[in-house]
CSV table of C-alpha atoms in Angstrom, one decimal:
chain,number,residue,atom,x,y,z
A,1,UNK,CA,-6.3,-100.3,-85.8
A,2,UNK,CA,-7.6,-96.7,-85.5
A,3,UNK,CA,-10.4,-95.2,-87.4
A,4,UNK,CA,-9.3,-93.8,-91.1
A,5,UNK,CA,-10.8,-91.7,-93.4
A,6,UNK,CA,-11.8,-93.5,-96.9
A,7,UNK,CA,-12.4,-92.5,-100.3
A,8,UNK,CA,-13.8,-93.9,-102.7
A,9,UNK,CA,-13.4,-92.9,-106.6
A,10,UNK,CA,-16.6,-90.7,-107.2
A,11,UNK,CA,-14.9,-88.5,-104.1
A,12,UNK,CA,-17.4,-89.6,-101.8
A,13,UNK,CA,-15.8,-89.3,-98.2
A,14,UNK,CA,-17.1,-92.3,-95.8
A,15,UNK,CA,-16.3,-91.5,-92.2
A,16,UNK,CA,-16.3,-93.8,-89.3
A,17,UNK,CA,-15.1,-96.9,-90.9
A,18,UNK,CA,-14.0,-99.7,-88.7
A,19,UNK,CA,-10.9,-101.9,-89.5
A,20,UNK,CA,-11.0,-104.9,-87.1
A,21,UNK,CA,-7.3,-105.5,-85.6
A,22,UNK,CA,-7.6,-109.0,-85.4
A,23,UNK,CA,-9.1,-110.0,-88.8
A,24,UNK,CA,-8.5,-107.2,-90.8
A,25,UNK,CA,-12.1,-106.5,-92.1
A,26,UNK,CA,-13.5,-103.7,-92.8
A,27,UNK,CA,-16.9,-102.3,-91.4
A,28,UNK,CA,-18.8,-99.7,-91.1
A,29,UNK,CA,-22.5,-99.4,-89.5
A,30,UNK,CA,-24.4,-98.2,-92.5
A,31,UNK,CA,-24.5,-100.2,-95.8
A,32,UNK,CA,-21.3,-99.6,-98.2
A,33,UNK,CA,-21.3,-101.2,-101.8
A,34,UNK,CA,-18.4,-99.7,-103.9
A,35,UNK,CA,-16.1,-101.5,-106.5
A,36,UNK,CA,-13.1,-100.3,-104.5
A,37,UNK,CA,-11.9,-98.3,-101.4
A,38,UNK,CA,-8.7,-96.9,-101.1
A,39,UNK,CA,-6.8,-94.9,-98.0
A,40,UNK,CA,-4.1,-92.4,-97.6
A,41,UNK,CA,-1.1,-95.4,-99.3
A,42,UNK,CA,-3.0,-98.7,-98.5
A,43,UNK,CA,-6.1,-100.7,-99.7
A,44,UNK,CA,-7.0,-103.3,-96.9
A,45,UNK,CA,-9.0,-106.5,-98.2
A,46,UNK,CA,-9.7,-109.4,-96.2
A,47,UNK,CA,-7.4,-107.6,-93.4
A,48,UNK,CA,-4.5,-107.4,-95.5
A,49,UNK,CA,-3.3,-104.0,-96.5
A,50,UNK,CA,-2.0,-103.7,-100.6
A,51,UNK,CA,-0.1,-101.0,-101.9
A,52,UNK,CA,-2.2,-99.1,-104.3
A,53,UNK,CA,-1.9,-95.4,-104.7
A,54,UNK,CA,-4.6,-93.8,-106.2
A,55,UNK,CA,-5.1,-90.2,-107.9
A,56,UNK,CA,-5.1,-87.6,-105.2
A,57,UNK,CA,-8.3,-85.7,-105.6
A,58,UNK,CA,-9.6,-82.1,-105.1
A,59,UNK,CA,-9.2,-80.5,-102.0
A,60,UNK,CA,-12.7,-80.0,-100.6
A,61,UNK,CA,-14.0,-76.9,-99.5
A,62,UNK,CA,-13.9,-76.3,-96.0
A,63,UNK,CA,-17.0,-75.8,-94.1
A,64,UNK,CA,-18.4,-72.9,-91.8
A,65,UNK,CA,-17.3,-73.0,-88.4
A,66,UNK,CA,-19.6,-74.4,-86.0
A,67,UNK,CA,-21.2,-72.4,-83.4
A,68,UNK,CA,-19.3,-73.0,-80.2
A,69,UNK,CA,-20.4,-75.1,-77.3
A,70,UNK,CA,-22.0,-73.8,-74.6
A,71,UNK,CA,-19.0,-73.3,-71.6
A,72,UNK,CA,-18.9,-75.8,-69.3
A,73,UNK,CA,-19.9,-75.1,-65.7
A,74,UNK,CA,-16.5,-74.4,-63.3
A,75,UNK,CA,-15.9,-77.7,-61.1
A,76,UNK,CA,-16.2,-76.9,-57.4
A,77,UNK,CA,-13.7,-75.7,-55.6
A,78,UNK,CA,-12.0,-77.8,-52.9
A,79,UNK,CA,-12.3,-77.6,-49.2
A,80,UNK,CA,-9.6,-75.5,-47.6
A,81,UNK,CA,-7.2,-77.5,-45.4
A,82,UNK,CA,-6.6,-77.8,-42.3
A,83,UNK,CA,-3.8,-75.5,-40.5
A,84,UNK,CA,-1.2,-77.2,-39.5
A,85,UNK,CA,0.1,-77.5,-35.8
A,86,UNK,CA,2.0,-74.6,-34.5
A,87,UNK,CA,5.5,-76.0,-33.2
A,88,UNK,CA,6.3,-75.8,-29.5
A,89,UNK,CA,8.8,-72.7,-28.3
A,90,UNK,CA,12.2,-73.4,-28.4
A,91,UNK,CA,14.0,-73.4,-24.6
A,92,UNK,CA,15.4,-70.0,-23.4
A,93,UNK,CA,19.3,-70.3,-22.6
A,94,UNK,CA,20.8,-69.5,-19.3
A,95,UNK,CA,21.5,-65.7,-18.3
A,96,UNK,CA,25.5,-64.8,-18.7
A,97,UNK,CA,27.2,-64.2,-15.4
A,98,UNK,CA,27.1,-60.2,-13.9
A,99,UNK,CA,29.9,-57.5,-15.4
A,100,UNK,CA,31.7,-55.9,-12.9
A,101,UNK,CA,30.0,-52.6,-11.8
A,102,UNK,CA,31.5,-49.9,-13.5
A,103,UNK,CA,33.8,-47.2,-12.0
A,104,UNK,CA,31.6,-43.8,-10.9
A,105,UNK,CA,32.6,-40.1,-11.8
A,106,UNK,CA,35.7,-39.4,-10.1
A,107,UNK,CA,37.5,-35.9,-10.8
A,108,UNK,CA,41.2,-37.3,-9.3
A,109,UNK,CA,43.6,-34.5,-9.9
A,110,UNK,CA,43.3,-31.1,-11.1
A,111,UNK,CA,45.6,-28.5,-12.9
A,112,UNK,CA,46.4,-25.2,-13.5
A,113,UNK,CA,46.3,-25.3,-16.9
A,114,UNK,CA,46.1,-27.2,-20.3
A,115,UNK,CA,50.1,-27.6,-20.7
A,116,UNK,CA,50.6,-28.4,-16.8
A,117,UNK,CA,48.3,-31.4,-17.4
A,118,UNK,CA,49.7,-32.5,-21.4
A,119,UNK,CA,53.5,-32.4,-20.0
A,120,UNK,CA,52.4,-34.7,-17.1
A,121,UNK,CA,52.4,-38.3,-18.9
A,122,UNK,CA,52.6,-40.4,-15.7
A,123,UNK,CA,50.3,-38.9,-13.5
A,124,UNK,CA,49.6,-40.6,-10.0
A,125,UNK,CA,46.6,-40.8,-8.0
A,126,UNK,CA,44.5,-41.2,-11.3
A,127,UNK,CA,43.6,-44.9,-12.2
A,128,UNK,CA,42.2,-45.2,-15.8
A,129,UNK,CA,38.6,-44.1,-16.4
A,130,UNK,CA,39.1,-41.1,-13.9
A,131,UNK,CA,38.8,-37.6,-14.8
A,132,UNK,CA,41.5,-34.9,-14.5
A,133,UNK,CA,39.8,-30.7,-14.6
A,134,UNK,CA,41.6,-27.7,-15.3
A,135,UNK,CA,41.5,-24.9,-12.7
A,136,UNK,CA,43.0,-21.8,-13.6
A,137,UNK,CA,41.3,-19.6,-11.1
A,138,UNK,CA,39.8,-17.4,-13.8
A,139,UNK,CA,36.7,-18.2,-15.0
A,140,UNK,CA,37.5,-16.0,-17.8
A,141,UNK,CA,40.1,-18.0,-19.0
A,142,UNK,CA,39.5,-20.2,-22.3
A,143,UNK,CA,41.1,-23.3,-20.3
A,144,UNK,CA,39.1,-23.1,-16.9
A,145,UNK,CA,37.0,-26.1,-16.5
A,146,UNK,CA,37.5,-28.4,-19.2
A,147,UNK,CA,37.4,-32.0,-18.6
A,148,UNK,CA,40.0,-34.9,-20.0
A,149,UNK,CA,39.6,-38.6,-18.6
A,150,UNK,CA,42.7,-40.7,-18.6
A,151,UNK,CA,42.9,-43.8,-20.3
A,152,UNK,CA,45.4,-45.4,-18.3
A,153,UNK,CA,48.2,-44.1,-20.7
A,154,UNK,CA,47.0,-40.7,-21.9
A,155,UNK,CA,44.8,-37.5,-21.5
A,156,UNK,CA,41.8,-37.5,-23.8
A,157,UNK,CA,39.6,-33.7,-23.9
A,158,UNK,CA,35.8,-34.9,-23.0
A,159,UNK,CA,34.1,-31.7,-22.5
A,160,UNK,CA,34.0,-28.0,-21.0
A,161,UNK,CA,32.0,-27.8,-17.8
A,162,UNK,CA,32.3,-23.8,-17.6
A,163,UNK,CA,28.8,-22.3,-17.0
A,164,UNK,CA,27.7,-26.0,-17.1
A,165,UNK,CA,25.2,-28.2,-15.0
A,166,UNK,CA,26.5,-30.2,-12.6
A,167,UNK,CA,25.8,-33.6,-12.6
A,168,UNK,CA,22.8,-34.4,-10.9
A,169,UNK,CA,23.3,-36.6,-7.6
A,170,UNK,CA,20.7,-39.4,-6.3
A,171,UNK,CA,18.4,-38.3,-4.2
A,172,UNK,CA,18.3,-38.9,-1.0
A,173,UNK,CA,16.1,-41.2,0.9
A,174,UNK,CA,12.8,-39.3,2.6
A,175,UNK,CA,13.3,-39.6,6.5
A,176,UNK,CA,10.5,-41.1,8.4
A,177,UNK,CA,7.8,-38.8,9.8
A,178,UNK,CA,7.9,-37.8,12.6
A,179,UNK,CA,5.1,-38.2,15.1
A,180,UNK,CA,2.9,-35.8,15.8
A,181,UNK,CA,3.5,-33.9,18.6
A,182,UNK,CA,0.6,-33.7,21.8
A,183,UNK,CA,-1.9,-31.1,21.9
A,184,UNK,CA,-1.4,-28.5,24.5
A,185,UNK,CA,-3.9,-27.3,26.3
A,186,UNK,CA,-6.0,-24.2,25.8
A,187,UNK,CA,-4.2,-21.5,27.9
A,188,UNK,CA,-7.2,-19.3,30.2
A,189,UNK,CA,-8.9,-16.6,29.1
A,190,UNK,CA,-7.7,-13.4,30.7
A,191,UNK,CA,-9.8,-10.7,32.4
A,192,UNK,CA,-10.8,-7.9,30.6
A,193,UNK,CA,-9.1,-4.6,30.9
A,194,UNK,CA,-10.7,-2.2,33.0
A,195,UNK,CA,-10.2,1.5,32.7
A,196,UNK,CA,-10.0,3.4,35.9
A,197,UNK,CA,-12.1,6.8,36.3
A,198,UNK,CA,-10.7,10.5,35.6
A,199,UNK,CA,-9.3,12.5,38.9
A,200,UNK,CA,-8.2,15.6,39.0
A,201,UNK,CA,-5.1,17.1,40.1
A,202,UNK,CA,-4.5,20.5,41.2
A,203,UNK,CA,-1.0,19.7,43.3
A,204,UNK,CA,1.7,17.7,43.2
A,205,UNK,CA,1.0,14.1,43.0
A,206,UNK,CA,2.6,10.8,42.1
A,207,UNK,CA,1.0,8.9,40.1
A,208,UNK,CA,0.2,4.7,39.8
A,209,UNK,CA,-0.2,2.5,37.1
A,210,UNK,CA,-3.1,3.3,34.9
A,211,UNK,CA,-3.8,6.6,36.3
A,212,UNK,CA,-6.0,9.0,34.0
A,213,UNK,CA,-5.3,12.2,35.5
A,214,UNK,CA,-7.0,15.7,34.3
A,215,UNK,CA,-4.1,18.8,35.5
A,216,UNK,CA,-5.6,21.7,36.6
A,217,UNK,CA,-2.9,24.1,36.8
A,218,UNK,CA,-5.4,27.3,36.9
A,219,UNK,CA,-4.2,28.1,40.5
A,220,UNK,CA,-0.4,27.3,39.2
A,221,UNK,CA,2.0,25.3,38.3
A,222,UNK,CA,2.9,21.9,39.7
A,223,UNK,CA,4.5,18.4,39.3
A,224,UNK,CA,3.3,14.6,38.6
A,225,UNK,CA,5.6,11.9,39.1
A,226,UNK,CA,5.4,8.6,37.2
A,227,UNK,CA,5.5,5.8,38.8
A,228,UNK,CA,8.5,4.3,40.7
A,229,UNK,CA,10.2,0.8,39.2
A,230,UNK,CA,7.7,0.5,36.1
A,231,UNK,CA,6.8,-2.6,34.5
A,232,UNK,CA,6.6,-3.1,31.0
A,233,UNK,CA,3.0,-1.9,29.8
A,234,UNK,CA,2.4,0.5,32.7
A,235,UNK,CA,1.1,3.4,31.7
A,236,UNK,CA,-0.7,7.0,32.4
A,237,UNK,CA,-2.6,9.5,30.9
A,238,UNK,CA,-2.9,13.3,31.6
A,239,UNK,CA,-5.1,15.6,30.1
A,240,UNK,CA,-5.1,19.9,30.3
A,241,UNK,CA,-7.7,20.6,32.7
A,242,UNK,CA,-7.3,24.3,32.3
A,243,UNK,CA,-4.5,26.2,30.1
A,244,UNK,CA,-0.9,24.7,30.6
A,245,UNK,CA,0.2,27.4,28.6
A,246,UNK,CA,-0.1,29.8,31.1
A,247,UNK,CA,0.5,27.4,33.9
A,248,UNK,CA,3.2,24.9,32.9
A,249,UNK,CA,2.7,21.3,34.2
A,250,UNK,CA,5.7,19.4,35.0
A,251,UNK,CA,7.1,15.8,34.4
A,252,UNK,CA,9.1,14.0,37.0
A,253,UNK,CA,10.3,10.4,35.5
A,254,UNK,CA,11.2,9.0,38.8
A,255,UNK,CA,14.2,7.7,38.6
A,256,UNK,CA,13.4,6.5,34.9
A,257,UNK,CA,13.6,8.0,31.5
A,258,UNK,CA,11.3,10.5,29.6
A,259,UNK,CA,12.0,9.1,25.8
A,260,UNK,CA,15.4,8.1,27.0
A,261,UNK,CA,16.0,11.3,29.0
A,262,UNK,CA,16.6,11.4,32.3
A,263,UNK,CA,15.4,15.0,32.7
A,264,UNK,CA,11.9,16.4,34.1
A,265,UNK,CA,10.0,17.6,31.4
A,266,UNK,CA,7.9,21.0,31.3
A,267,UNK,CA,4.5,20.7,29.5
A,268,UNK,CA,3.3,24.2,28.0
A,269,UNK,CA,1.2,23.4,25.8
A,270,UNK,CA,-2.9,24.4,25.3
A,271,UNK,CA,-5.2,21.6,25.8
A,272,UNK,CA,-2.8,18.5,24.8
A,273,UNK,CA,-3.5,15.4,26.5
A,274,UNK,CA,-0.5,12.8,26.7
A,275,UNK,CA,-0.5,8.8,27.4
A,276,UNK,CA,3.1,8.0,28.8
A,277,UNK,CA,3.7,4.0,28.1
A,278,UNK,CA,6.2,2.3,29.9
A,279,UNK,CA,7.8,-0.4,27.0
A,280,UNK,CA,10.7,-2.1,29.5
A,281,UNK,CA,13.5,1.1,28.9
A,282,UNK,CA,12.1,4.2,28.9
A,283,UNK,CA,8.7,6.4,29.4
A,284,UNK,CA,7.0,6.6,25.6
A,285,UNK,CA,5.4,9.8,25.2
A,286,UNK,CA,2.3,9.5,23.4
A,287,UNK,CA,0.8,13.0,22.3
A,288,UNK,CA,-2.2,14.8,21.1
A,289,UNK,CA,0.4,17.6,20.2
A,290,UNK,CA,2.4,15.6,17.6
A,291,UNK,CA,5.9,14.8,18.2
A,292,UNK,CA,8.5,16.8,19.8
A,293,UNK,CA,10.4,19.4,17.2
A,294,UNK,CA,14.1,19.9,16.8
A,295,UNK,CA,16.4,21.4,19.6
A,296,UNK,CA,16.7,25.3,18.7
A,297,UNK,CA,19.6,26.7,18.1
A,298,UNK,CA,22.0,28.0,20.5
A,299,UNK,CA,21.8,31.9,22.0
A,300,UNK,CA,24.5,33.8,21.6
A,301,UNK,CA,26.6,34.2,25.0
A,302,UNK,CA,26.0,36.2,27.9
A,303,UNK,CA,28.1,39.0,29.7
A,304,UNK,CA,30.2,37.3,31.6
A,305,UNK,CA,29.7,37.2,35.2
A,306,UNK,CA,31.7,38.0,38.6
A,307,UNK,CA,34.5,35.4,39.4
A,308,UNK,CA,31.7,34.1,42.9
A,309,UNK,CA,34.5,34.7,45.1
A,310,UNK,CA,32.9,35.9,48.4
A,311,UNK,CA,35.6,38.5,49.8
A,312,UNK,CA,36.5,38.7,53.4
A,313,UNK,CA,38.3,41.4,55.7
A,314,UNK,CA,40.7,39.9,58.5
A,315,UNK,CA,42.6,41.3,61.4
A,316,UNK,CA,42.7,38.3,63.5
A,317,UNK,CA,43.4,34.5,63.5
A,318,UNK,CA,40.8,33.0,61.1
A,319,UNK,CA,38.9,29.8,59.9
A,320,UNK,CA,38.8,29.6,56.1
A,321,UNK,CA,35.9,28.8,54.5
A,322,UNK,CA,36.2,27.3,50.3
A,323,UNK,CA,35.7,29.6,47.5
A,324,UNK,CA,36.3,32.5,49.5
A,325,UNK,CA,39.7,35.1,49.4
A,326,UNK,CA,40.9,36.4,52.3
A,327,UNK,CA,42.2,40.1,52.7
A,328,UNK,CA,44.6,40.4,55.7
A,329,UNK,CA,45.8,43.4,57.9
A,330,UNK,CA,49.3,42.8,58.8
A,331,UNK,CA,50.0,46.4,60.3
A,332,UNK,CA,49.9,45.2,64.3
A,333,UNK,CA,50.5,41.5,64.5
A,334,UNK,CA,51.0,38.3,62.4
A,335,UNK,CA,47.9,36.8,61.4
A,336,UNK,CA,47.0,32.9,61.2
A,337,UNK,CA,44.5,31.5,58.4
A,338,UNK,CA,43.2,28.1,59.1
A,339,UNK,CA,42.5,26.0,55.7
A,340,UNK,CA,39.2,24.1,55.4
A,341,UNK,CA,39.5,20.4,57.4
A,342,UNK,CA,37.8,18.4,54.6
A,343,UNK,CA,37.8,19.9,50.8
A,344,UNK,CA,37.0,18.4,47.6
A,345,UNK,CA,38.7,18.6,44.6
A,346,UNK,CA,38.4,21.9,42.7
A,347,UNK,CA,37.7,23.9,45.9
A,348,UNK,CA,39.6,26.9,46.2
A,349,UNK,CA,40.8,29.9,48.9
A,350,UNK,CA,42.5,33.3,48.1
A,351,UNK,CA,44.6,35.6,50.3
A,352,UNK,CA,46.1,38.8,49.9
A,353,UNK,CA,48.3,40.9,51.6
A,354,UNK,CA,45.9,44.2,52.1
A,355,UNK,CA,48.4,46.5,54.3
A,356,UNK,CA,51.4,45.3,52.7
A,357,UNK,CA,53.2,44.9,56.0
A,358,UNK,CA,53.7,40.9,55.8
A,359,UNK,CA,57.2,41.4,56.2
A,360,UNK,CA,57.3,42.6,59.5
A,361,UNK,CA,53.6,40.6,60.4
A,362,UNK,CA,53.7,37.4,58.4
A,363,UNK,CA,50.7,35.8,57.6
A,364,UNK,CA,50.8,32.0,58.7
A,365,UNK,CA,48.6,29.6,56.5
A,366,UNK,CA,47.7,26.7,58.8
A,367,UNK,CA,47.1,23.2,56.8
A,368,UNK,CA,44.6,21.6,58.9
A,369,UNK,CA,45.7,18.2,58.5
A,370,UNK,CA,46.1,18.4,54.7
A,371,UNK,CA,49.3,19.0,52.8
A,372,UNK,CA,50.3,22.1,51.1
A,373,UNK,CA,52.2,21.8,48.1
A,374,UNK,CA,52.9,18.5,48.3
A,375,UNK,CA,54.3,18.7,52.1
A,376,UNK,CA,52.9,18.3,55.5
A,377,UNK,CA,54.4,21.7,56.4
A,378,UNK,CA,52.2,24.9,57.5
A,379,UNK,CA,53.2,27.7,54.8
A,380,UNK,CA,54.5,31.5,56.1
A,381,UNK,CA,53.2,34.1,53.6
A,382,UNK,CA,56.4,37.1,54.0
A,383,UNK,CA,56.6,39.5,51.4
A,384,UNK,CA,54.6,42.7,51.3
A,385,UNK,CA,51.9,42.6,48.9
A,386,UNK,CA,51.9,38.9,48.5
A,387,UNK,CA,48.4,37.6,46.7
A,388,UNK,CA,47.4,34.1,45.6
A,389,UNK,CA,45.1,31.6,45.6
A,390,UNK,CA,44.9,27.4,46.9
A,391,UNK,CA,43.1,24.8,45.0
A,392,UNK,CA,42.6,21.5,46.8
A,393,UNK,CA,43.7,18.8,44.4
A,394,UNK,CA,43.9,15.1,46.6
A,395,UNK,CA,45.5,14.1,49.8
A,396,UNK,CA,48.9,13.4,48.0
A,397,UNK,CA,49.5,16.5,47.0
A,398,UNK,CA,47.0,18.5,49.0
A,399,UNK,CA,46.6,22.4,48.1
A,400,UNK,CA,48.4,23.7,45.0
A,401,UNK,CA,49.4,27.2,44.5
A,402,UNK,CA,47.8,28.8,41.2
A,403,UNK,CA,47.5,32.4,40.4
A,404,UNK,CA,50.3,33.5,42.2
């Protein structure tokens, strides 16, 4: 039975009284002598509890609180434990098979324009996931260059490729180097140019190749000729050894050009000197003088001159001679004119009746193995005063009357 709290009459409260379970007796460890003890309903003698309620007393005052008790020191904290294994990596699962490799930018048709390509709804050549462009062959246009792919079953707008990048292709693979090609060898060393001495020239002379030449026209004029068949790089100099303006020297190409003229050239110029390089076409002309001025301008015409006929008087049978006019004295007898044997074209012979008597002594024009107006006839001059002239044309038609 548990501890209880007793009281006895006086109000003295007796703590730690013990009730033995078995015998019912009550103890306690100091001494005890009251007339009679009574609990909260029961009074225990001999072990046997009795019904006996007694007076309840006065409540007792309550006492101060005790100080507390010191705070027990914290128990120690446990040992951490261990970590536990780390579980092994699942298996990875097979790799799915390969997709089929997809179908690369393919513009397949084109059109002239957005409507051509909306009314076609079965186009051919075009397999779905190519691309159809319009071309309208203005770039100007809105339309030109935009870009629809077709799905199998329709036209679907993608983008407008006017003024845009193309699309960018794989490069291609770098070719293998080449190998190096073999050293060649070190071409000789030419000789050094040697200049050759001044002469000087008071006559005409033809010059070589590398010629330095001082003209001394003091005792007059003369000519130097260049070099025959030059070679590219040739070249000569001449120098005034005197005054070429009062004595001209002249220039004689040879055969070759003077700055791409064929002509002789007259040097009258004080003092110049003048290199004349040879470069493979022509004669360079290389001056102290600076370079040649403009062509002057043209003189006004001169008094015209005689027609350079030479005349000639005949009374007898006569050999011609060209570019000569015969006059003829027909008073006694007939008169025969032989024509020149072998003329050129443009040559010419005049005759004239002087005495004016051809009718009674006709003058006889014999053609000399040529033709005469076109035939292979002499020609009989017979009427008084008669005057013309003959000018050889070709063997076909031989002399032809003109001036008649």
């Amino acid at each position: 039975m548990a501890n209880k709290n007793f009281v006895v009459k006086n109000g003295l409260t007796v703590g730690n009284l013990v009730v033995n379970a078995d015998n019912g007796n009550l103890t306690t460890p100091g001494s005890l002598s009251v007339s009679s003890i009574s609990t909260d309903s029961y009074f225990y003698a001999n072990g046997t509890p009795y019904a006996n309620t007694g007076y309840t007393g006065s409540i007792g005052y309550t006492g101060s609180r005790g100080a507390d008790g010191t705070i027990g020191v914290d128990g120690y904290t446990g040992s951490k434990g261990d970590i536990g294994y780390t579980g092994s990596t699942g298996y990875t699962g097979s790799q799915g098979d390969k997709g089929d490799t997809g179908m690369g930018f393919t513009i397949a048709k084109t059109y002239s324009s957005v409507a051509a390509l909306t009314a076609d709804t079965s186009p051919t050549s075009i397999v779905s996931g190519q691309f159809a462009l319009i071309d309208t062959g203005n770039v100007e246009n809105a339309e030109n260059s935009r870009l629809y792919l077709w799905n199998g079953s329709s036209y679907a707008y993608t983008s407008d490729l006017s003024g845009a990048q193309g699309i960018k292709g794989e490069t291609g693979y770098t070719g293998s180097l080449g190998s190096i090609g073999y050293t060649g060898s070190i071409g000789y060393t030419g000789s050094a140019a040697v200049l050759t001495n001044w002469t000087i020239k008071t006559a005409n002379y033809t010059a070589i190749n590398s010629d330095r030449i001082i003209a001394d026209t003091s005792s007059g004029s003369f000519t130097i000729t260049l070099p025959a068949s030059p070679s590219i790089g040739n070249y000569v100099t001449i120098t005034d050894g005197a005054n070429f303006l009062t004595n001209s020297l002249i220039l004689d190409p040879n055969g070759s050009t003077l700055n791409s003229q064929s002509d002789s050239v007259e040097i009258d110029i004080a003092y110049v000197s003048l290199e004349f390089l040879y470069d493979g076409s022509t004669w360079q002309i290389i001056s102290t003088a600076g370079p040649q001025g403009s062509t002057g301008y043209v003189g006004s015409q001169g008094a015209p001159g005689g027609n350079g006929y030479a005349y000639v008087a005949v009374a007898s049978n006569t050999s011609m001679s060209a570019n000569t006019k015969y006059i003829v004295n027909t008073d006694t007898t007939s008169i025969t004119l032989t024509l020149p044997s072998t003329p050129s074209i443009g040559q010419e012979v005049g005759v004239i009746d002087g005495t004016g008597n051809a009718s009674v002594n006709a003058i006889v024009l014999n053609r000399n193995g040529n033709k005469i107006q076109g035939l292979a006839e002499d020609m009989t001059i017979s009427s008084n005063r008669a005057a013309f002239t003959l000018v050889y044309y070709n063997s076909t038609n031989g002399w032809v009357l003109t001036n008649v």
